[in-house]
Coordinates of C-alpha atoms in Angstrom, one line a residue:
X14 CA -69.3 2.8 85.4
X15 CA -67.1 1.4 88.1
X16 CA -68.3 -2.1 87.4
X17 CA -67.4 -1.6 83.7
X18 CA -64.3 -0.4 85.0
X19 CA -63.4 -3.1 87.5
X20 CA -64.3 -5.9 84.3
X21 CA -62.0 -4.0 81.8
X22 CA -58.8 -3.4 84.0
X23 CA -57.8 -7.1 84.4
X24 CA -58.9 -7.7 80.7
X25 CA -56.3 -5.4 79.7
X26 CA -53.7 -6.4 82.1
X27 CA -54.0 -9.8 80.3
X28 CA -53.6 -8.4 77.0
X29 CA -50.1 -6.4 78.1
X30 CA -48.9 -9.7 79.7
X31 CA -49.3 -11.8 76.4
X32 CA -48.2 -8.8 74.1
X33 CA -45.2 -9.3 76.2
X34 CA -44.3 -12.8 76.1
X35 CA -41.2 -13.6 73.7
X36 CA -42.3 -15.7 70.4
X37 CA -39.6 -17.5 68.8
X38 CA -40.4 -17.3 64.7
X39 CA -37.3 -19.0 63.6
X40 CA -36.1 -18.0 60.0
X41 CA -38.9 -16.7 59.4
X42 CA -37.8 -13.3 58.8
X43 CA -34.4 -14.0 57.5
X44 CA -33.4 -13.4 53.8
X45 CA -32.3 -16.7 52.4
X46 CA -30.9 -14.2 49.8
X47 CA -28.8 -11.8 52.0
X48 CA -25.3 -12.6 52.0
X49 CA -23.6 -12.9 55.6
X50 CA -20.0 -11.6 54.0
X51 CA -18.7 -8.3 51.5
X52 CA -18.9 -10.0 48.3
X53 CA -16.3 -7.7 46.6
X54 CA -17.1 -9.2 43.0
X55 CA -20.4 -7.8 43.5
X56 CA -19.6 -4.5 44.6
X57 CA -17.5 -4.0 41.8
X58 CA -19.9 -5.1 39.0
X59 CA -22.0 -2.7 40.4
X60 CA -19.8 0.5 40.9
X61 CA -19.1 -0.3 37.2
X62 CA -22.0 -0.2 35.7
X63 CA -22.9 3.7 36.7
X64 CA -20.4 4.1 34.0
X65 CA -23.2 3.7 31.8
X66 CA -25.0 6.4 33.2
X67 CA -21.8 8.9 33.1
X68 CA -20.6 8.1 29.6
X69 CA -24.5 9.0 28.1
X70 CA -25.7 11.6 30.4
X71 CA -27.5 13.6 27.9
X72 CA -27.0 17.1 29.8
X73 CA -23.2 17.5 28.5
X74 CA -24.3 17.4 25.0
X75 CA -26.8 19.8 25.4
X76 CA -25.1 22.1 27.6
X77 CA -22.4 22.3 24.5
X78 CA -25.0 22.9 22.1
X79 CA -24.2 19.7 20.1
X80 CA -27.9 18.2 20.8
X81 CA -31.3 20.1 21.0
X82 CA -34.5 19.0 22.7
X83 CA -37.3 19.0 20.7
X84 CA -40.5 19.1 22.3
X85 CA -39.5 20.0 26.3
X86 CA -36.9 22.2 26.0
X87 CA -35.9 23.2 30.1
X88 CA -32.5 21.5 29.7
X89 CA -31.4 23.7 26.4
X90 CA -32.4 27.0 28.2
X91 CA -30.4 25.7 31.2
X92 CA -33.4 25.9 33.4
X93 CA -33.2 22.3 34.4
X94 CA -31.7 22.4 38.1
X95 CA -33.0 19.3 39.5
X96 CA -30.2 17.1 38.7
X97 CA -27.6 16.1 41.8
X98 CA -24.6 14.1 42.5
X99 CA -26.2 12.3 45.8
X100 CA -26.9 9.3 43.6
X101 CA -22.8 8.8 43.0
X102 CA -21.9 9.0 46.6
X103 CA -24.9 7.1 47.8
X104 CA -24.0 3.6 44.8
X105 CA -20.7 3.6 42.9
X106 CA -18.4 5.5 45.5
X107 CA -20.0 3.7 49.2
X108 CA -19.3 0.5 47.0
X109 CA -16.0 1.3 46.2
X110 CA -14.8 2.5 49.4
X111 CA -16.2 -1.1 50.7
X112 CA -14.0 -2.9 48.1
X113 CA -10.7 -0.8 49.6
X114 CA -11.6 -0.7 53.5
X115 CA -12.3 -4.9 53.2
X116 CA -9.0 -5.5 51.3
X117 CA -7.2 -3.2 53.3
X118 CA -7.9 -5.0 57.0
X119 CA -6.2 -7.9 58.2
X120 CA -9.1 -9.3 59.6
X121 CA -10.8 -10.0 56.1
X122 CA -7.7 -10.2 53.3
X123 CA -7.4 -13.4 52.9
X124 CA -11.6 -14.0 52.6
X125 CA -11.3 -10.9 49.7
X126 CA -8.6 -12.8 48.4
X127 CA -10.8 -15.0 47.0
X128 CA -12.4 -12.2 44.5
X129 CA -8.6 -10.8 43.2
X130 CA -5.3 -10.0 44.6
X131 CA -5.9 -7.4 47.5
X132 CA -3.6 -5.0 46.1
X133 CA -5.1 -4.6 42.4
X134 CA -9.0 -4.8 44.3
X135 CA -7.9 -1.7 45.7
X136 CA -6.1 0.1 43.0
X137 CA -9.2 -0.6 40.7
X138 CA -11.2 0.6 43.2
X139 CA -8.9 4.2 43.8
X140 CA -8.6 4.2 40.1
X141 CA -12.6 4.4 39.5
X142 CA -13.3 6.3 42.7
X143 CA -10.8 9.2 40.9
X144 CA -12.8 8.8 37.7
X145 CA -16.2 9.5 39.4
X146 CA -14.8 12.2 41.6
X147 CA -13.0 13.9 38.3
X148 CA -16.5 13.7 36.5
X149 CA -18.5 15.1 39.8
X150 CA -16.5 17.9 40.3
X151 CA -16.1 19.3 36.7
X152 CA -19.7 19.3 36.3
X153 CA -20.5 20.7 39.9
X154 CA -17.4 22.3 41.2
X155 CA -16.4 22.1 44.9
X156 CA -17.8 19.1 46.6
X157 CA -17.0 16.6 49.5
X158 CA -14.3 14.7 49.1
X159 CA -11.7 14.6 51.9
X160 CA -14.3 14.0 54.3
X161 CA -17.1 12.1 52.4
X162 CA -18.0 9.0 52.6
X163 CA -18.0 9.1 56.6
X164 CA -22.2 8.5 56.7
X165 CA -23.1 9.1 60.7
X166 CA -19.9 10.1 61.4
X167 CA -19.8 13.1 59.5
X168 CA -23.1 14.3 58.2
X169 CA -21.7 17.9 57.4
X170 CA -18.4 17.2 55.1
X171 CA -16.2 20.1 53.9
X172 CA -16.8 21.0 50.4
X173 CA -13.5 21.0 49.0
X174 CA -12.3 23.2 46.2
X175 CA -11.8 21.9 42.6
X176 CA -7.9 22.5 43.0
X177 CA -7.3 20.3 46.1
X178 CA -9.8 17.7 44.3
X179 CA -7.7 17.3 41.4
X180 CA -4.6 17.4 43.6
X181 CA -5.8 14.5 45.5
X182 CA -7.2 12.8 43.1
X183 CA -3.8 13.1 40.7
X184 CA -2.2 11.4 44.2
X185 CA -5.1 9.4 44.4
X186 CA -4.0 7.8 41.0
X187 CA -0.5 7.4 41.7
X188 CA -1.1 5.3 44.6
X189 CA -3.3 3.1 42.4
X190 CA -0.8 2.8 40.0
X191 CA 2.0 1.8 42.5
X192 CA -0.2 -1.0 44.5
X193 CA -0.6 -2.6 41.1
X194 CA 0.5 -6.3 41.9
X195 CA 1.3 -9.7 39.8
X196 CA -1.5 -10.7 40.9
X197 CA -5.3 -12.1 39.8
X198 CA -7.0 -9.0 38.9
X199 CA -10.4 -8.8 40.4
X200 CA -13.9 -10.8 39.7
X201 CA -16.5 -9.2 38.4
X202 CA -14.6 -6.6 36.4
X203 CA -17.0 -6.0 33.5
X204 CA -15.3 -3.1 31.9
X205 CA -11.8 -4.8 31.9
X206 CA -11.9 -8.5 32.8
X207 CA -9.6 -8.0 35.5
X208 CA -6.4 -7.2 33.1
X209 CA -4.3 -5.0 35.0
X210 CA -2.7 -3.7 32.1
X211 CA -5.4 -2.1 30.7
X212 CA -6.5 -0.6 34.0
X213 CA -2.7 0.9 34.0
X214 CA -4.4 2.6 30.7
X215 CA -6.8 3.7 31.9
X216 CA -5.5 5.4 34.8
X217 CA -3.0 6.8 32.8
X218 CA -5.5 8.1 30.2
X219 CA -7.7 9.8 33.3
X220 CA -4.3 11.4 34.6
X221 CA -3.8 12.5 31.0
X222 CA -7.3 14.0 30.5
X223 CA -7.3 15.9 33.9
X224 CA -3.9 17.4 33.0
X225 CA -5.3 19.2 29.5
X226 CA -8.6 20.2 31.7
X227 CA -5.9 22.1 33.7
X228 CA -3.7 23.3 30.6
X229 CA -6.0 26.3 30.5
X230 CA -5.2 27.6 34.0
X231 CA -1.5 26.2 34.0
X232 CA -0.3 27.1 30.4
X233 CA 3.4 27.0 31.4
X234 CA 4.8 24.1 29.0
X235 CA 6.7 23.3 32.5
X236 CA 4.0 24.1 34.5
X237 CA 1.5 21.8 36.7
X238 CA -0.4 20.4 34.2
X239 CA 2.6 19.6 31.6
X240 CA 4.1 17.5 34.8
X241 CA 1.7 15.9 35.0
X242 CA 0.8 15.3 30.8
X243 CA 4.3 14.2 30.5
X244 CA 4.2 12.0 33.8
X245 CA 1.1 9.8 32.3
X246 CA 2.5 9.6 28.7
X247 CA 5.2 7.0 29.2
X248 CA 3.3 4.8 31.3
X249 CA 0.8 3.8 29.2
X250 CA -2.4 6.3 28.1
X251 CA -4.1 5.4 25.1
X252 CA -2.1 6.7 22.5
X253 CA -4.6 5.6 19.2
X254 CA -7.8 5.1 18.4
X255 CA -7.9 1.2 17.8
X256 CA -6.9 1.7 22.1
X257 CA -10.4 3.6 22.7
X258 CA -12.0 2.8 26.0
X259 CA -15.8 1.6 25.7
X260 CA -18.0 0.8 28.6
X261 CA -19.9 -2.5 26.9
X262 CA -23.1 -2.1 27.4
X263 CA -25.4 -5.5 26.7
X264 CA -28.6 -6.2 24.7
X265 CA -30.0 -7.0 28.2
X266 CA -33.1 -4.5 29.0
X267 CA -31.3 -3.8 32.6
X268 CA -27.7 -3.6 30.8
X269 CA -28.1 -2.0 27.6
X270 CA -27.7 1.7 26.0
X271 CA -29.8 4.2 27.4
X272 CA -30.2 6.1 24.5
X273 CA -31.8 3.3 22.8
X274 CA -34.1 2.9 26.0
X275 CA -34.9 6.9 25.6
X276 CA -36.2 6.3 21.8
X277 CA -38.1 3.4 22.0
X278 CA -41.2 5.5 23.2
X279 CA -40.5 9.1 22.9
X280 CA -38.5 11.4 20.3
X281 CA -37.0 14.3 22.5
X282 CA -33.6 14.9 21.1
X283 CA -32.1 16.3 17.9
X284 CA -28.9 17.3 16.8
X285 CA -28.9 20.7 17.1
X286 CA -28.8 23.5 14.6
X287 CA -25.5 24.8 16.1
X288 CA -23.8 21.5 15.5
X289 CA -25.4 20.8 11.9
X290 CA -24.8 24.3 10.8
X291 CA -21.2 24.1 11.6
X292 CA -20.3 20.6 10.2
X293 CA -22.0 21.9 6.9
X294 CA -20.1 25.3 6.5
X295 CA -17.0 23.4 6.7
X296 CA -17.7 20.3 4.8
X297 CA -16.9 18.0 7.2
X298 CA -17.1 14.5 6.7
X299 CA -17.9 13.6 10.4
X300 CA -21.8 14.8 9.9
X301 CA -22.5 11.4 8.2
X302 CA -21.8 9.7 12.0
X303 CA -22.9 12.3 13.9
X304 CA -26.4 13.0 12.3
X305 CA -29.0 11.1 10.0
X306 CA -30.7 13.1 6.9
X307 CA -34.7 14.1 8.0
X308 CA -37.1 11.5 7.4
X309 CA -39.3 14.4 5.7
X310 CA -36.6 15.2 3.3
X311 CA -36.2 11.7 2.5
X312 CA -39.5 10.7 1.9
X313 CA -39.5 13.4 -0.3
X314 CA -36.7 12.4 -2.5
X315 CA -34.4 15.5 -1.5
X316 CA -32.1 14.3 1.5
X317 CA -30.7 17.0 3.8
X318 CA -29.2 17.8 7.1
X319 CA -30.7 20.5 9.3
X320 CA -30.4 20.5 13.1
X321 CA -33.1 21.3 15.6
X322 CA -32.8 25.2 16.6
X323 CA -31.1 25.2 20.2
X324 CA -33.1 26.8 23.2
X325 CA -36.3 28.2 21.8
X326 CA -39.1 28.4 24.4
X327 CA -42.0 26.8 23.1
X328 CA -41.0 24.5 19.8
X329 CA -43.6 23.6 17.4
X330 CA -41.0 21.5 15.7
X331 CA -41.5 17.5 14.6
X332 CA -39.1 14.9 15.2
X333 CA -39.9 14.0 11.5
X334 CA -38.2 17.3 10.3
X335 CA -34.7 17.8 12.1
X336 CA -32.1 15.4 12.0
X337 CA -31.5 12.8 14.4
X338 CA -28.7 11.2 16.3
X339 CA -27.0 8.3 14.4
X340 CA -29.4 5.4 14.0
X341 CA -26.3 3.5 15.2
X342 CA -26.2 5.3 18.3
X343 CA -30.0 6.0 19.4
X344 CA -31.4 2.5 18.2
X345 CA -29.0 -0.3 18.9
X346 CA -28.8 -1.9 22.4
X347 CA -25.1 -2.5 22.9
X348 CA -23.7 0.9 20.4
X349 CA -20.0 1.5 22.1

């Protein structure tokens, strides 16, 4: 054993020495792809495209009865608690507080410069960062927001309170507004093309909106939320339809409507009885956009309306015999 031992030893010793020795491999494992520089253009498009995700999140319409699932049916008995907002911090927000920390520091204005005025790169970025944070905490109530955003820093932020969110994010706004510059809107601005004036709009129209969420608690017609109604109204919110704000979503596979993406292969949504039902009691005109007649009913020469019942256990219902969402809605690529 000790001559085993004494052969082994330096054998190993070698092996340590030339594990050690420093092996110059070039580019090799550089990313010809990686950009060395905060391409704000970038960032932008893709903060913008969660929008997507926001506008046709399917758990609103259920949630308010206007859809019904038809064959798993955990989201219309409001069993379905997996769903977070860790994926709106971790993309659209982290991006947009990129766009505002580079444009804000001297060291790198004038290479941002090059993607939009600094000024309106920042107030489009305030402006969308309010629209997520207005969206995240009406469907979740308190959540970080004075202190997110801070990664290592901070890995325990305060949960704020719905009240001071909407405060801040009502300041949050104004600031946008007043940073609005002459000049180039930014680059990669899908939703708006980089005109400022509609951005105005739109942050108008999300003051507008958060002030009737709050006309329930502050009824006083000179109360908080009449302020600050009456403060978005002559700057510019949307004031018809023909102004209606679309995201534009593309016949691209990557870019398009996700509805249409949801009934390519499967057939889990209905309108629901509670919506149908309604509409039909009072004649109303709107049930020829919202819903389509059953297929069973019209293959059988009688067309008719009648909505999936909302939040039974175990459904033993076909797709074929409840109506459907618009066929404009659930099987075109780029519906609005």
């Amino acid at each position: 054993m000790k001559t085993y031992s004494k052969i082994i030893q330096p054998i190993l010793l070698s092996l340590v020495f030339l594990g050690c020795e420093n092996v110059d491999f070039g580019d090799t494992n550089s990313d010809p792809d990686v950009t060395t520089t905060v391409v704000s253009s970038g960032l932008l498009t893709f903060a913008e495209r969660y929008i997507g995700d926001v506008v046709t999140d399917e758990m609103g319409d259920l949630y308010t009865q206007h859809i019904s699932q038809i064959t798993y049916t955990d989201g219309s008995r409001y069993t379905d608690l997996s769903a977070d907002s860790d994926y709106l911090y971790q993309n659209p927000l982290i991006n947009l507080k990129t766009i505002i920390d580079f444009n804000s520091d001297e060291q790198y204005t004038l290479e941002q410069s090059a993607y939009g005025s600094n000024a309106n790169q920042i107030a489009v970025a305030k402006i969308l960062m309010a629209y997520y944070y207005q969206f995240m905490t009406d469907r979740w109530g308190m959540m970080p927001y004075t202190e997110a955003l801070q990664g290592t820093e901070n890995t325990y932020p305060v949960f704020d309170t719905q009240e001071a969110i909407y405060d801040g994010l009502f300041t949050d706004i104004d600031d946008a507004l007043a940073l609005i510059d002459d000049g180039a809107g930014p680059t990669g601005d899908i939703l708006f093309g980089g005109d400022m004036e509609r951005w105005k709009k739109f942050a108008n129209t999300l003051k507008l909106v958060m002030a009737l969420r709050l006309s329930n608690i502050y009824p006083d017609p000179s109360g908080y939320a009449a302020t600050k109604f009456n403060e978005a109204i002559p700057y510019g919110a949307i004031a018809s339809h023909a102004e209606t704000i679309y995201y534009p979503f593309l016949s691209d596979d990557n870019n398009d409507n996700p509805w249409q993406d949801n009934f390519q292969t499967r057939e889990d949504y209905a309108i629901s009885d509670v919506l149908i039902d309604r509409l039909l009691a009072d004649n109303d005109p709107r049930i020829a956009v919202y819903a389509e007649f059953t297929r069973t009913s019209v293959s059988l020469g009688s067309p008719e309306y009648l909505g999936m019942p909302y939040g039974i256990p175990n459904s033993e219902w076909l797709a074929a015999d409840v109506s459907f969402i618009s066929s404009d809605v659930i099987y075109e690529s780029t519906a609005l």
